[in-house]
PDB file of C-alpha atoms and ligand atoms in Angstrom:
ATOM      1  CA  MET A 158      65.441 133.481 143.015  1.00  0.00           C
ATOM      2  CA  GLU A 159      66.194 130.749 139.455  1.00  0.00           C
ATOM      3  CA  GLU A 160      69.674 129.904 139.507  1.00  0.00           C
ATOM      4  CA  ASN A 161      69.687 131.018 135.805  1.00  0.00           C
ATOM      5  CA  GLU A 162      69.317 134.594 136.947  1.00  0.00           C
ATOM      6  CA  GLN A 163      71.281 134.112 139.396  1.00  0.00           C
ATOM      7  CA  SER A 164      74.114 133.577 135.968  1.00  0.00           C
ATOM      8  CA  ALA A 165      73.276 136.102 134.502  1.00  0.00           C
ATOM      9  CA  ARG A 166      73.936 138.926 138.106  1.00  0.00           C
ATOM     10  CA  GLY A 167      76.735 137.133 138.061  1.00  0.00           C
ATOM     11  CA  LEU A 168      76.558 135.138 142.020  1.00  0.00           C
ATOM     12  CA  HIS A 169      77.598 132.390 142.781  1.00  0.00           C
ATOM     13  CA  PHE A 170      76.076 129.800 145.375  1.00  0.00           C
ATOM     14  CA  VAL A 171      78.314 129.446 148.312  1.00  0.00           C
ATOM     15  CA  GLY A 172      77.110 126.811 150.489  1.00  0.00           C
ATOM     16  CA  LYS A 173      74.172 127.496 153.250  1.00  0.00           C
ATOM     17  CA  LYS A 174      73.874 130.225 155.397  1.00  0.00           C
ATOM     18  CA  ASP A 175      74.069 127.837 158.553  1.00  0.00           C
ATOM     19  CA  GLU A 176      76.552 125.946 157.519  1.00  0.00           C
ATOM     20  CA  LEU A 177      79.036 129.209 156.151  1.00  0.00           C
ATOM     21  CA  ILE A 178      78.461 130.081 159.527  1.00  0.00           C
ATOM     22  CA  GLU A 179      79.455 127.024 161.735  1.00  0.00           C
ATOM     23  CA  ALA A 180      82.201 127.283 159.581  1.00  0.00           C
ATOM     24  CA  LYS A 181      83.732 130.560 160.364  1.00  0.00           C
ATOM     25  CA  ARG A 182      85.978 130.435 157.747  1.00  0.00           C
ATOM     26  CA  SER A 183      85.627 129.010 154.146  1.00  0.00           C
ATOM     27  CA  PHE A 184      87.155 128.940 151.467  1.00  0.00           C
ATOM     28  CA  ARG A 185      85.750 128.699 147.761  1.00  0.00           C
ATOM     29  CA  THR A 186      87.318 128.493 144.010  1.00  0.00           C
ATOM     30  CA  ILE A 187      84.725 131.006 141.541  1.00  0.00           C
ATOM     31  CA  GLU A 188      85.826 131.094 137.592  1.00  0.00           C
ATOM     32  CA  ASP A 189      90.139 130.330 138.696  1.00  0.00           C
ATOM     33  CA  ARG A 190      89.564 132.800 141.485  1.00  0.00           C
ATOM     34  CA  ASP A 191      90.721 131.179 145.323  1.00  0.00           C
ATOM     35  CA  ILE A 192      88.406 132.675 147.607  1.00  0.00           C
ATOM     36  CA  LEU A 193      88.475 132.875 151.333  1.00  0.00           C
ATOM     37  CA  ILE A 194      84.916 134.333 152.766  1.00  0.00           C
ATOM     38  CA  ILE A 195      84.897 134.408 156.141  1.00  0.00           C
ATOM     39  CA  TYR A 196      81.610 134.637 158.787  1.00  0.00           C
ATOM     40  CA  HIS A 197      82.830 137.708 161.795  1.00  0.00           C
ATOM     41  CA  GLN A 198      80.153 139.437 164.076  1.00  0.00           C
ATOM     42  CA  GLY A 199      77.342 138.250 162.032  1.00  0.00           C
ATOM     43  CA  VAL A 200      78.957 139.706 158.804  1.00  0.00           C
ATOM     44  CA  PHE A 201      79.773 137.523 156.200  1.00  0.00           C
ATOM     45  CA  TYR A 202      83.014 139.033 153.761  1.00  0.00           C
ATOM     46  CA  ALA A 203      84.730 137.253 150.902  1.00  0.00           C
ATOM     47  CA  MET A 204      88.078 138.634 150.022  1.00  0.00           C
ATOM     48  CA  ASP A 205      91.371 136.705 148.043  1.00  0.00           C
ATOM     49  CA  SER A 206      92.650 134.084 150.013  1.00  0.00           C
ATOM     50  CA  TYR A 207      96.193 134.306 149.217  1.00  0.00           C
ATOM     51  CA  CYS A 208      97.782 137.569 151.364  1.00  0.00           C
ATOM     52  CA  TYR A 209      99.448 140.357 148.496  1.00  0.00           C
ATOM     53  CA  HIS A 210     102.349 140.927 150.333  1.00  0.00           C
ATOM     54  CA  ALA A 211     103.460 137.073 149.886  1.00  0.00           C
ATOM     55  CA  GLY A 212     100.488 134.793 149.488  1.00  0.00           C
ATOM     56  CA  GLY A 213      99.778 133.464 153.071  1.00  0.00           C
ATOM     57  CA  MET A 214      96.808 132.100 153.838  1.00  0.00           C
ATOM     58  CA  LEU A 215      94.622 134.178 155.238  1.00  0.00           C
ATOM     59  CA  ASN A 216      92.285 131.700 156.584  1.00  0.00           C
ATOM     60  CA  ASN A 217      94.998 131.288 158.896  1.00  0.00           C
ATOM     61  CA  GLY A 218      94.908 135.091 160.334  1.00  0.00           C
ATOM     62  CA  ASP A 219      93.071 136.675 164.024  1.00  0.00           C
ATOM     63  CA  ILE A 220      90.848 138.872 162.937  1.00  0.00           C
ATOM     64  CA  GLU A 221      91.312 141.680 165.450  1.00  0.00           C
ATOM     65  CA  GLU A 222      90.159 145.958 165.571  1.00  0.00           C
ATOM     66  CA  ILE A 223      92.456 148.437 164.291  1.00  0.00           C
ATOM     67  CA  ASN A 224      91.380 151.799 164.642  1.00  0.00           C
ATOM     68  CA  GLY A 225      87.511 151.037 164.131  1.00  0.00           C
ATOM     69  CA  LYS A 226      87.222 148.297 161.097  1.00  0.00           C
ATOM     70  CA  LEU A 227      87.920 144.940 161.575  1.00  0.00           C
ATOM     71  CA  CYS A 228      91.275 142.943 159.459  1.00  0.00           C
ATOM     72  CA  ILE A 229      92.988 140.179 159.436  1.00  0.00           C
ATOM     73  CA  ILE A 230      95.928 139.582 160.538  1.00  0.00           C
ATOM     74  CA  CYS A 231      98.171 137.986 157.585  1.00  0.00           C
ATOM     75  CA  PRO A 232      99.387 134.422 159.298  1.00  0.00           C
ATOM     76  CA  LYS A 233     103.455 135.296 157.398  1.00  0.00           C
ATOM     77  CA  HIS A 234     104.212 138.900 158.205  1.00  0.00           C
ATOM     78  CA  LYS A 235     101.406 140.182 160.606  1.00  0.00           C
ATOM     79  CA  TYR A 236     100.059 142.472 157.538  1.00  0.00           C
ATOM     80  CA  LYS A 237      96.487 143.795 158.993  1.00  0.00           C
ATOM     81  CA  LEU A 238      94.818 143.950 155.614  1.00  0.00           C
ATOM     82  CA  THR A 239      90.177 145.030 156.655  1.00  0.00           C
ATOM     83  CA  LEU A 240      88.008 143.010 156.122  1.00  0.00           C
ATOM     84  CA  ALA A 241      85.232 145.341 154.409  1.00  0.00           C
ATOM     85  CA  LYS A 242      87.057 146.883 151.398  1.00  0.00           C
ATOM     86  CA  GLY A 243      90.572 145.364 151.360  1.00  0.00           C
ATOM     87  CA  GLU A 244      93.146 148.173 152.670  1.00  0.00           C
ATOM     88  CA  CYS A 245      96.482 147.185 154.452  1.00  0.00           C
ATOM     89  CA  LEU A 246      97.080 149.442 157.988  1.00  0.00           C
ATOM     90  CA  TYR A 247     100.103 150.706 158.641  1.00  0.00           C
ATOM     91  CA  LYS A 248     100.941 151.903 162.319  1.00  0.00           C
ATOM     92  CA  GLY A 249     103.788 155.277 161.110  1.00  0.00           C
ATOM     93  CA  THR A 250     104.463 157.702 162.279  1.00  0.00           C
ATOM     94  CA  ASN A 251     105.115 161.604 161.153  1.00  0.00           C
ATOM     95  CA  PRO A 252     108.890 163.164 162.140  1.00  0.00           C
ATOM     96  CA  LYS A 253     107.686 166.639 161.271  1.00  0.00           C
ATOM     97  CA  GLU A 254     105.408 165.906 164.564  1.00  0.00           C
ATOM     98  CA  LYS A 255     107.454 167.191 167.487  1.00  0.00           C
ATOM     99  CA  PRO A 256     107.256 164.291 169.739  1.00  0.00           C
ATOM    100  CA  PRO A 257     105.983 161.808 167.544  1.00  0.00           C
ATOM    101  CA  VAL A 258     102.904 159.978 168.304  1.00  0.00           C
ATOM    102  CA  PRO A 259     102.140 156.997 166.108  1.00  0.00           C
ATOM    103  CA  ARG A 260      99.043 156.655 164.022  1.00  0.00           C
ATOM    104  CA  TRP A 261      97.428 154.439 161.927  1.00  0.00           C
ATOM    105  CA  TYR A 262      98.307 154.686 158.024  1.00  0.00           C
ATOM    106  CA  SER A 263      96.212 153.229 154.880  1.00  0.00           C
ATOM    107  CA  LYS A 264      98.596 152.296 152.326  1.00  0.00           C
ATOM    108  CA  GLY A 265      95.581 151.544 150.535  1.00  0.00           C
ATOM    109  CA  VAL A 266      93.059 149.172 148.403  1.00  0.00           C
ATOM    110  CA  LYS A 267      95.641 146.333 148.321  1.00  0.00           C
ATOM    111  CA  GLN A 268      92.834 143.080 148.331  1.00  0.00           C
ATOM    112  CA  ARG A 269      90.469 141.960 146.082  1.00  0.00           C
ATOM    113  CA  THR A 270      87.134 142.001 148.431  1.00  0.00           C
ATOM    114  CA  HIS A 271      84.161 140.661 147.253  1.00  0.00           C
ATOM    115  CA  THR A 272      80.445 140.846 147.695  1.00  0.00           C
ATOM    116  CA  VAL A 273      78.200 138.575 149.386  1.00  0.00           C
ATOM    117  CA  THR A 274      74.727 137.396 149.637  1.00  0.00           C
ATOM    118  CA  GLU A 275      72.537 136.168 151.209  1.00  0.00           C
ATOM    119  CA  ASN A 276      69.381 134.396 149.652  1.00  0.00           C
ATOM    120  CA  ASN A 277      66.162 132.294 151.561  1.00  0.00           C
ATOM    121  CA  GLY A 278      69.706 131.259 153.340  1.00  0.00           C
ATOM    122  CA  GLU A 279      71.554 130.514 150.563  1.00  0.00           C
ATOM    123  CA  ILE A 280      75.105 133.000 150.802  1.00  0.00           C
ATOM    124  CA  TYR A 281      76.120 133.918 146.719  1.00  0.00           C
ATOM    125  CA  VAL A 282      79.543 135.465 146.438  1.00  0.00           C
ATOM    126  CA  LYS A 283      79.410 138.108 143.284  1.00  0.00           C
ATOM    127  CA  LEU A 284      83.959 138.817 141.849  1.00  0.00           C
ATOM    128  CA  SER A 285      84.354 141.672 142.144  1.00  0.00           C
ATOM    129  CA  ASP A 286      84.302 143.900 138.988  1.00  0.00           C
ATOM    130  CA  ASP A 287      86.864 146.817 139.759  1.00  0.00           C
ATOM    131  CA  PRO A 288      88.646 146.711 136.002  1.00  0.00           C
ATOM    132  CA  ASP A 289      91.999 148.197 137.935  1.00  0.00           C
ATOM    133  CA  TRP A 290      94.645 145.672 139.063  1.00  0.00           C
ATOM    134  CA  ILE A 291      94.346 144.971 143.007  1.00  0.00           C
ATOM    135  CA  GLU A 292      98.016 143.628 144.466  1.00  0.00           C
ATOM    136  CA  SER A 293      96.357 140.900 145.794  1.00  0.00           C
ATOM    137  CA  ASP A 294      96.037 140.018 141.874  1.00  0.00           C
ATOM    138  CA  TYR A 295      98.997 138.215 140.985  1.00  0.00           C
ATOM    139  CA  TYR A 296      98.544 135.433 143.338  1.00  0.00           C
ATOM    140  CA  GLN A 297      95.495 134.279 141.886  1.00  0.00           C
ATOM    141  CA  GLY A 298      97.739 134.754 138.694  1.00  0.00           C
ATOM    142  CA  GLU A 299      99.105 131.729 137.123  1.00  0.00           C
ATOM    143  CA  LYS A 300     102.939 133.271 137.511  1.00  0.00           C
ATOM    144  CA  GLY A 301     102.514 133.865 141.583  1.00  0.00           C
ATOM    145  CA  LYS A 302     101.044 130.415 142.261  1.00  0.00           C
ATOM    146  CA  ILE A 303     104.046 128.812 141.203  1.00  0.00           C
ATOM    147  CA  GLU A 304     105.630 131.346 143.416  1.00  0.00           C
ATOM    148  CA  ARG A 305     103.148 130.484 146.348  1.00  0.00           C
ATOM    149  CA  ALA A 306     103.817 126.766 146.032  1.00  0.00           C
ATOM    150  CA  LYS A 307     107.642 126.899 145.963  1.00  0.00           C
ATOM    151  CA  ALA A 308     107.473 129.212 149.110  1.00  0.00           C
TER     152      ALA A 308
HETATM  153 FE1  FES B 202     100.969 138.381 154.172  1.00  0.00          FE
HETATM  154 FE2  FES B 202     103.587 139.099 154.652  1.00  0.00          FE
HETATM  155  S1  FES B 202     102.295 136.702 153.278  1.00  0.00           S
HETATM  156  S2  FES B 202     102.014 139.700 155.298  1.00  0.00           S
END
């Protein structure tokens, strides 16, 4: 693919596949957005690198499968975010259920995720163009970045 064609399609080169596999987690800034690229069990993922909750550094989080979904666990307060969609999962009980059994629920998409593609051993990220506000957007803006730096 020609360089012009890539940028026209919004694809940003982020590194060679081999290097990103070896690194497992890579931090990149794309169009002023700080992104975490993760390689896990043969698949690449990309998401905003600061946790939507209070700006925790997701690159230091463990990855676990929860309710059939791979999640990164924010090291700060242990929120669980799915790698694929950025949904926040939590365990809760329904008080109407007797006896209440703890189950996993979703708070919905809280962390913005981005698309990763490969071409000839090179990896590209396309930023999400979802026009809706996603909570992790806050820590990508000026105010959020200042607040995060103070924490
Ligand atoms: Fe991530 Fe609170 S900052 S769980």
